[in-house]
Amino acid sequence: MDDIKKKQGLAVLERSVEAVPSNGNGGGPMVATADLPIAKYVTNDQKIAEERFLEEKEAEVGRRYTGIRGWFRILHVSAVIGKLALYLYLDQYETHRKGQLRHSRERMRAAQRLTRAAVYGEKLYGVRMQFFHWFMLLLRRFFIGSESSKQANQEKQAVWLKEKLIELGPTFIKIGQSMGTRPDLMPLPFVIALGELQDNVPPFDNEIAFARIEKELGGKINDFYKEFELQPVAAASLGQVYRARLHTGEEVAVKVQRPNLEATIKGDLEILRKVADFAERYPQLSENADWPGMLREFNETIHEEMDYAAEGRNAERFRESFKNWDNVHVPKIYWNATTSKVLTMEYIHGTKVTDLEKLQAQSIAPEKVNRLLIRTYLKQLLEDGFFHADPHPGNLLVIPDGRLAFFDFGMVGRITPELQSKMIDAFFHVVGKDPAGIAQDLIDLDFLKPGTNPNVVRPVVEKMFQLPPRKTLPPVSSSPRPGPRHLNCTSSPGRLPMKRYSSFTRTGHITSSTPSWRAACRWCVEHFSNSVFRFEKYSNTPTRCAPTGTTSRSTPGRSENF
């Protein structure tokens, strides 16, 4: 039995299989699955050994969170979080310092209304804060460096963080992916380094992946796939993807979940809860953050992503929403080879939306790709109430014929009609430059804590409108636009007048039962899309990805927007 298990561990490492030549369209060579050693394990003893091999690998993952190894992991995670927090705090120390000085002045004014002893106490507090300031400047000099060395130091710190997150495993890789999409929170070198976590994570062993496929599908790998590429085309936080070919000839992507992912997520979340409980003891660490709430939401979201069958159903729902959009593509799901831990779908060849040089080489205008992407999201948010919630560049491709392909629907969001109505309100407040309305919208949409005073937020919003625009936009025409882009609103074919909108929202938010609800949604998408991109300078070169104009295909009798 041990000999069988040993051979099982080497099942996909033998080089005796003959590779099928690549089709030259973005993939390496594939091998015939019938020639894989794992496909030849057909006796009961061999199948039992294969299952035990997978169980042992998964148990090995679970042991990281028990006994002394569990305590070492807590210390490891805490050290990484603490060091990252220090880096980010020092990077924004000038902002924090201004807040400290403002708070100190407020304390002093309050002390002056009390007693002389209180004033002396505040002066001692100021001395202590001055020593703290000097200490922070020393740390900043050591970790961040001068202006000339800051970039290089942050690049080293970003590489360190990426490597630590990979070392900590799937949970923290997923968190790193989220941080890599937040340039408003992270320094640019961190965003660039963490962006590599989207699809460039060290893969797990093929023998584990193939054993998982056979266990989940209930048969041998060669029963479902004719050819298989041994090198994963992508490896990410929760699984990795292989290119394969079905017996019917279709080229597919096979997504396989990492071993014992459930135990890994559960153990890491327990560690993060302990860290969050520690942070809750110090109000200054959690003043603007609901750590327990964020962990609950992360737990729900990541468990949704772990269910590949649910991901397949999400993809089909998304395809139904965009069935009349000829410039949007969603891969087909092959349900006979799909379970909660293995997903088989149509393989997509294409170019990342961020690879501008390749897009331009294919005569595809990146500006129009960007415009199409934004319009698809406005439709998802304002009309469908169902949206792809993980739109990083690894999940969006422009395929050779110019269509925009969405995939990886493990993380999706759903919006109730009530929330959609609030978003419509917020949109019109932005259009109308209404700071008080926007401040209230930020609270209604849960961007700010409940109970926040809108009058405190209003000055901040007013300052936003006072900032000079980076580009001067031509005035938006109020007349209807000709052609099939008209929106069949009851009031006007091309636009929804502000007065008409106000008339049916004066007593409250619009609802999905309002006859003009869908008209309002579509008008917002149309108006926002055209306003944001009016400054674009389109090339005279014909482009294949054209969400507006005559170069894209459209469904007869239907607006190109919807």
Short mmCIF file of N, CA, C and O in Angstrom, two decimals, residues 139-231:
data_model
loop_
_atom_site.label_atom_id
_atom_site.label_comp_id
_atom_site.label_asym_id
_atom_site.label_seq_id
_atom_site.Cartn_x
_atom_site.Cartn_y
_atom_site.Cartn_z
N LEU A 139 11.39 56.92 13.39
CA LEU A 139 10.95 55.69 12.72
C LEU A 139 10.69 55.93 11.23
O LEU A 139 11.03 55.09 10.38
N ARG A 140 10.09 57.06 10.92
CA ARG A 140 9.82 57.38 9.52
C ARG A 140 11.11 57.49 8.73
O ARG A 140 11.20 57.03 7.59
N ARG A 141 12.11 58.11 9.34
CA ARG A 141 13.40 58.23 8.66
C ARG A 141 14.01 56.85 8.42
O ARG A 141 14.62 56.62 7.37
N PHE A 142 13.81 55.95 9.38
CA PHE A 142 14.42 54.62 9.28
C PHE A 142 13.68 53.73 8.28
O PHE A 142 14.30 53.06 7.45
N PHE A 143 12.33 53.73 8.35
CA PHE A 143 11.55 52.81 7.52
C PHE A 143 11.17 53.41 6.16
O PHE A 143 11.18 52.71 5.15
N ILE A 144 10.79 54.68 6.14
CA ILE A 144 10.34 55.30 4.89
C ILE A 144 11.48 55.98 4.15
O ILE A 144 11.59 55.91 2.93
N GLY A 145 12.38 56.61 4.92
CA GLY A 145 13.52 57.28 4.30
C GLY A 145 13.19 58.69 3.86
O GLY A 145 12.11 59.23 4.11
N SER A 146 14.12 59.28 3.16
CA SER A 146 13.94 60.64 2.63
C SER A 146 13.11 60.58 1.36
O SER A 146 12.77 59.50 0.87
N GLU A 147 12.81 61.74 0.80
CA GLU A 147 12.02 61.78 -0.43
C GLU A 147 12.73 61.06 -1.57
O GLU A 147 12.09 60.47 -2.43
N SER A 148 14.07 61.11 -1.57
CA SER A 148 14.82 60.47 -2.66
C SER A 148 14.83 58.95 -2.53
O SER A 148 14.93 58.23 -3.54
N SER A 149 14.75 58.44 -1.30
CA SER A 149 14.83 56.98 -1.10
C SER A 149 13.48 56.36 -0.77
O SER A 149 13.38 55.14 -0.61
N LYS A 150 12.43 57.17 -0.66
CA LYS A 150 11.11 56.66 -0.26
C LYS A 150 10.58 55.63 -1.24
O LYS A 150 10.08 54.57 -0.84
N GLN A 151 10.70 55.90 -2.54
CA GLN A 151 10.16 54.99 -3.56
C GLN A 151 10.82 53.63 -3.47
O GLN A 151 10.15 52.60 -3.46
N ALA A 152 12.15 53.61 -3.39
CA ALA A 152 12.88 52.35 -3.34
C ALA A 152 12.55 51.56 -2.07
O ALA A 152 12.37 50.34 -2.11
N ASN A 153 12.44 52.27 -0.94
CA ASN A 153 12.11 51.59 0.31
C ASN A 153 10.71 50.99 0.27
O ASN A 153 10.49 49.87 0.75
N GLN A 154 9.77 51.72 -0.28
CA GLN A 154 8.41 51.20 -0.34
C GLN A 154 8.30 50.03 -1.31
O GLN A 154 7.50 49.11 -1.09
N GLU A 155 9.09 50.03 -2.36
CA GLU A 155 9.09 48.89 -3.27
C GLU A 155 9.58 47.63 -2.56
O GLU A 155 9.03 46.54 -2.74
N LYS A 156 10.62 47.78 -1.73
CA LYS A 156 11.11 46.63 -0.95
C LYS A 156 10.05 46.17 0.05
O LYS A 156 9.85 44.96 0.23
N GLN A 157 9.39 47.11 0.71
CA GLN A 157 8.36 46.75 1.67
C GLN A 157 7.18 46.07 0.98
O GLN A 157 6.59 45.13 1.53
N ALA A 158 6.84 46.51 -0.23
CA ALA A 158 5.74 45.90 -0.96
C ALA A 158 6.06 44.46 -1.34
O ALA A 158 5.20 43.58 -1.24
N VAL A 159 7.29 44.21 -1.78
CA VAL A 159 7.70 42.85 -2.11
C VAL A 159 7.67 41.98 -0.85
O VAL A 159 7.23 40.82 -0.88
N TRP A 160 8.14 42.55 0.27
CA TRP A 160 8.09 41.82 1.53
C TRP A 160 6.66 41.43 1.88
O TRP A 160 6.38 40.29 2.27
N LEU A 161 5.72 42.37 1.75
CA LEU A 161 4.33 42.11 2.09
C LEU A 161 3.75 41.03 1.17
O LEU A 161 3.06 40.11 1.64
N LYS A 162 4.02 41.13 -0.11
CA LYS A 162 3.49 40.13 -1.05
C LYS A 162 3.99 38.73 -0.69
O LYS A 162 3.22 37.76 -0.66
N GLU A 163 5.28 38.61 -0.41
CA GLU A 163 5.84 37.31 -0.07
C GLU A 163 5.28 36.78 1.24
O GLU A 163 5.03 35.57 1.38
N LYS A 164 5.05 37.65 2.21
CA LYS A 164 4.49 37.22 3.49
C LYS A 164 3.05 36.75 3.32
O LYS A 164 2.63 35.75 3.93
N LEU A 165 2.27 37.45 2.51
CA LEU A 165 0.89 37.04 2.29
C LEU A 165 0.82 35.69 1.58
O LEU A 165 -0.03 34.84 1.90
N ILE A 166 1.72 35.47 0.63
CA ILE A 166 1.77 34.17 -0.03
C ILE A 166 2.14 33.08 0.97
O ILE A 166 1.58 31.98 0.96
N GLU A 167 3.08 33.39 1.83
CA GLU A 167 3.50 32.43 2.85
C GLU A 167 2.37 32.10 3.82
O GLU A 167 2.22 30.95 4.25
N LEU A 168 1.55 33.09 4.16
CA LEU A 168 0.46 32.87 5.10
C LEU A 168 -0.70 32.09 4.49
O LEU A 168 -1.50 31.51 5.21
N GLY A 169 -0.83 32.10 3.17
CA GLY A 169 -1.81 31.23 2.54
C GLY A 169 -3.02 31.93 1.96
O GLY A 169 -3.10 33.16 1.88
N PRO A 170 -4.04 31.12 1.55
CA PRO A 170 -5.17 31.61 0.76
C PRO A 170 -5.92 32.79 1.37
O PRO A 170 -6.26 33.73 0.66
N THR A 171 -6.21 32.74 2.67
CA THR A 171 -6.99 33.82 3.29
C THR A 171 -6.30 35.16 3.12
O THR A 171 -6.93 36.16 2.73
N PHE A 172 -5.02 35.19 3.36
CA PHE A 172 -4.30 36.45 3.34
C PHE A 172 -3.95 36.86 1.91
O PHE A 172 -3.80 38.05 1.62
N ILE A 173 -3.84 35.89 1.03
CA ILE A 173 -3.68 36.24 -0.39
C ILE A 173 -4.94 36.95 -0.87
O ILE A 173 -4.87 37.95 -1.60
N LYS A 174 -6.10 36.46 -0.44
CA LYS A 174 -7.37 37.09 -0.83
C LYS A 174 -7.45 38.51 -0.28
O LYS A 174 -7.88 39.44 -0.98
N ILE A 175 -7.03 38.70 0.95
CA ILE A 175 -7.02 40.04 1.53
C ILE A 175 -6.05 40.94 0.77
O ILE A 175 -6.34 42.11 0.49
N GLY A 176 -4.89 40.39 0.39
CA GLY A 176 -3.93 41.16 -0.38
C GLY A 176 -4.47 41.56 -1.75
O GLY A 176 -4.19 42.67 -2.23
N GLN A 177 -5.24 40.67 -2.37
CA GLN A 177 -5.85 41.02 -3.65
C GLN A 177 -6.77 42.23 -3.49
O GLN A 177 -6.78 43.13 -4.34
N SER A 178 -7.54 42.25 -2.42
CA SER A 178 -8.45 43.38 -2.18
C SER A 178 -7.66 44.67 -1.94
O SER A 178 -8.00 45.72 -2.47
N MET A 179 -6.59 44.58 -1.16
CA MET A 179 -5.77 45.77 -0.91
C MET A 179 -5.12 46.27 -2.18
O MET A 179 -4.91 47.47 -2.36
N GLY A 180 -4.80 45.36 -3.10
CA GLY A 180 -4.15 45.75 -4.34
C GLY A 180 -5.04 46.52 -5.28
O GLY A 180 -4.56 47.07 -6.28
N THR A 181 -6.34 46.56 -5.00
CA THR A 181 -7.27 47.34 -5.82
C THR A 181 -7.64 48.66 -5.17
O THR A 181 -8.55 49.33 -5.63
N ARG A 182 -6.92 49.04 -4.10
CA ARG A 182 -7.26 50.27 -3.36
C ARG A 182 -6.09 51.25 -3.37
O ARG A 182 -5.43 51.44 -2.35
N PRO A 183 -5.83 51.91 -4.49
CA PRO A 183 -4.77 52.93 -4.50
C PRO A 183 -5.09 54.13 -3.62
O PRO A 183 -4.21 54.94 -3.35
N ASP A 184 -6.36 54.26 -3.20
CA ASP A 184 -6.71 55.35 -2.30
C ASP A 184 -6.24 55.06 -0.88
O ASP A 184 -6.13 55.98 -0.06
N LEU A 185 -5.95 53.79 -0.56
CA LEU A 185 -5.51 53.41 0.77
C LEU A 185 -4.04 53.00 0.83
O LEU A 185 -3.40 53.18 1.86
N MET A 186 -3.53 52.45 -0.25
CA MET A 186 -2.18 51.90 -0.26
C MET A 186 -1.26 52.72 -1.15
O MET A 186 -1.68 53.23 -2.19
N PRO A 187 0.02 52.86 -0.77
CA PRO A 187 0.99 53.50 -1.66
C PRO A 187 1.10 52.75 -2.98
O PRO A 187 0.87 51.53 -3.04
N LEU A 188 1.47 53.46 -4.03
CA LEU A 188 1.51 52.87 -5.36
C LEU A 188 2.39 51.62 -5.45
O LEU A 188 1.98 50.63 -6.07
N PRO A 189 3.60 51.59 -4.87
CA PRO A 189 4.39 50.37 -4.96
C PRO A 189 3.68 49.15 -4.36
O PRO A 189 3.82 48.03 -4.86
N PHE A 190 2.89 49.35 -3.30
CA PHE A 190 2.12 48.26 -2.70
C PHE A 190 1.03 47.80 -3.66
O PHE A 190 0.78 46.60 -3.79
N VAL A 191 0.36 48.74 -4.31
CA VAL A 191 -0.71 48.38 -5.24
C VAL A 191 -0.15 47.55 -6.39
O VAL A 191 -0.74 46.54 -6.81
N ILE A 192 1.01 47.94 -6.90
CA ILE A 192 1.62 47.22 -8.02
C ILE A 192 2.02 45.81 -7.59
O ILE A 192 1.73 44.82 -8.28
N ALA A 193 2.66 45.68 -6.44
CA ALA A 193 3.12 44.37 -5.97
C ALA A 193 1.94 43.46 -5.63
O ALA A 193 1.92 42.28 -6.01
N LEU A 194 0.95 43.99 -4.94
CA LEU A 194 -0.20 43.17 -4.56
C LEU A 194 -1.07 42.82 -5.77
O LEU A 194 -1.80 41.82 -5.73
N GLY A 195 -0.98 43.62 -6.82
CA GLY A 195 -1.71 43.28 -8.05
C GLY A 195 -1.25 41.98 -8.65
O GLY A 195 -2.01 41.30 -9.37
N GLU A 196 0.00 41.57 -8.36
CA GLU A 196 0.50 40.30 -8.88
C GLU A 196 -0.16 39.10 -8.21
O GLU A 196 -0.04 37.98 -8.70
N LEU A 197 -0.85 39.32 -7.09
CA LEU A 197 -1.53 38.22 -6.41
C LEU A 197 -2.81 37.81 -7.11
O LEU A 197 -3.40 36.78 -6.75
N GLN A 198 -3.26 38.60 -8.08
CA GLN A 198 -4.53 38.28 -8.73
C GLN A 198 -4.47 36.94 -9.46
O GLN A 198 -5.42 36.16 -9.43
N ASP A 199 -3.37 36.65 -10.13
CA ASP A 199 -3.29 35.38 -10.86
C ASP A 199 -1.85 34.86 -10.94
O ASP A 199 -1.52 34.08 -11.82
N ASN A 200 -1.02 35.29 -10.01
CA ASN A 200 0.39 34.89 -10.06
C ASN A 200 0.84 34.43 -8.67
O ASN A 200 1.76 34.98 -8.08
N VAL A 201 0.16 33.40 -8.16
CA VAL A 201 0.45 32.82 -6.85
C VAL A 201 1.06 31.44 -7.08
O VAL A 201 0.67 30.74 -8.01
N PRO A 202 2.04 31.03 -6.25
CA PRO A 202 2.61 29.69 -6.42
C PRO A 202 1.52 28.62 -6.40
O PRO A 202 0.68 28.59 -5.50
N PRO A 203 1.51 27.72 -7.38
CA PRO A 203 0.47 26.68 -7.44
C PRO A 203 0.73 25.55 -6.45
O PRO A 203 1.84 25.39 -5.96
N PHE A 204 -0.31 24.78 -6.17
CA PHE A 204 -0.11 23.56 -5.40
C PHE A 204 0.13 22.40 -6.36
O PHE A 204 -0.04 22.53 -7.57
N ASP A 205 0.52 21.25 -5.83
CA ASP A 205 0.99 20.14 -6.66
C ASP A 205 -0.10 19.58 -7.56
O ASP A 205 -1.28 19.49 -7.18
N ASN A 206 0.31 19.18 -8.75
CA ASN A 206 -0.63 18.61 -9.71
C ASN A 206 -1.29 17.33 -9.18
O ASN A 206 -2.47 17.09 -9.44
N GLU A 207 -0.53 16.50 -8.47
CA GLU A 207 -1.12 15.26 -8.00
C GLU A 207 -2.28 15.51 -7.05
O GLU A 207 -3.26 14.76 -7.02
N ILE A 208 -2.20 16.60 -6.27
CA ILE A 208 -3.32 16.95 -5.39
C ILE A 208 -4.50 17.44 -6.22
O ILE A 208 -5.65 17.06 -5.98
N ALA A 209 -4.23 18.27 -7.23
CA ALA A 209 -5.30 18.79 -8.07
C ALA A 209 -6.00 17.67 -8.84
O ALA A 209 -7.23 17.63 -8.90
N PHE A 210 -5.22 16.74 -9.40
CA PHE A 210 -5.83 15.66 -10.18
C PHE A 210 -6.61 14.71 -9.29
O PHE A 210 -7.67 14.20 -9.67
N ALA A 211 -6.09 14.46 -8.08
CA ALA A 211 -6.84 13.62 -7.14
C ALA A 211 -8.15 14.30 -6.74
O ALA A 211 -9.18 13.64 -6.60
N ARG A 212 -8.12 15.61 -6.57
CA ARG A 212 -9.34 16.35 -6.25
C ARG A 212 -10.35 16.25 -7.39
O ARG A 212 -11.55 16.06 -7.17
N ILE A 213 -9.89 16.39 -8.64
CA ILE A 213 -10.79 16.30 -9.79
C ILE A 213 -11.48 14.94 -9.82
O ILE A 213 -12.70 14.85 -9.98
N GLU A 214 -10.71 13.88 -9.64
CA GLU A 214 -11.30 12.54 -9.73
C GLU A 214 -12.27 12.29 -8.57
O GLU A 214 -13.32 11.65 -8.76
N LYS A 215 -11.95 12.76 -7.39
CA LYS A 215 -12.85 12.57 -6.25
C LYS A 215 -14.14 13.34 -6.43
O LYS A 215 -15.24 12.82 -6.15
N GLU A 216 -14.05 14.57 -6.91
CA GLU A 216 -15.24 15.41 -7.05
C GLU A 216 -16.14 14.93 -8.19
O GLU A 216 -17.36 14.92 -8.06
N LEU A 217 -15.54 14.56 -9.32
CA LEU A 217 -16.33 14.17 -10.49
C LEU A 217 -16.77 12.71 -10.43
O LEU A 217 -17.62 12.29 -11.22
N GLY A 218 -16.18 11.94 -9.52
CA GLY A 218 -16.60 10.55 -9.36
C GLY A 218 -16.17 9.64 -10.48
O GLY A 218 -16.86 8.64 -10.78
N GLY A 219 -15.08 9.94 -11.11
CA GLY A 219 -14.57 9.09 -12.20
C GLY A 219 -13.12 9.42 -12.49
O GLY A 219 -12.53 10.32 -11.86
N LYS A 220 -12.54 8.74 -13.44
CA LYS A 220 -11.16 8.99 -13.82
C LYS A 220 -11.08 10.27 -14.66
O LYS A 220 -12.03 10.64 -15.36
N ILE A 221 -9.94 10.90 -14.59
CA ILE A 221 -9.77 12.18 -15.27
C ILE A 221 -9.95 12.04 -16.77
O ILE A 221 -10.46 12.94 -17.45
N ASN A 222 -9.56 10.88 -17.33
CA ASN A 222 -9.69 10.67 -18.77
C ASN A 222 -11.13 10.38 -19.19
O ASN A 222 -11.44 10.35 -20.38
N ASP A 223 -12.04 10.16 -18.22
CA ASP A 223 -13.45 10.00 -18.56
C ASP A 223 -14.09 11.34 -18.93
O ASP A 223 -15.09 11.38 -19.65
N PHE A 224 -13.51 12.42 -18.44
CA PHE A 224 -14.12 13.74 -18.63
C PHE A 224 -13.32 14.63 -19.59
O PHE A 224 -13.91 15.47 -20.27
N TYR A 225 -12.01 14.45 -19.62
CA TYR A 225 -11.16 15.31 -20.44
C TYR A 225 -10.29 14.46 -21.36
O TYR A 225 -9.71 13.45 -20.95
N LYS A 226 -10.19 14.92 -22.60
CA LYS A 226 -9.36 14.20 -23.57
C LYS A 226 -7.91 14.58 -23.42
O LYS A 226 -7.01 13.72 -23.50
N GLU A 227 -7.63 15.88 -23.22
CA GLU A 227 -6.27 16.39 -23.09
C GLU A 227 -6.22 17.35 -21.91
O GLU A 227 -7.22 17.99 -21.57
N PHE A 228 -5.02 17.47 -21.33
CA PHE A 228 -4.86 18.32 -20.14
C PHE A 228 -3.48 18.94 -20.16
O PHE A 228 -2.50 18.27 -20.48
N GLU A 229 -3.43 20.22 -19.83
CA GLU A 229 -2.13 20.90 -19.72
C GLU A 229 -1.62 20.75 -18.29
O GLU A 229 -2.33 21.06 -17.33
N LEU A 230 -0.40 20.27 -18.14
CA LEU A 230 0.13 19.97 -16.81
C LEU A 230 0.54 21.23 -16.05
O LEU A 230 0.57 21.21 -14.81
N GLN A 231 0.84 22.29 -16.74
CA GLN A 231 1.23 23.54 -16.07
C GLN A 231 0.00 24.43 -15.91
O GLN A 231 -0.65 24.78 -16.89
#
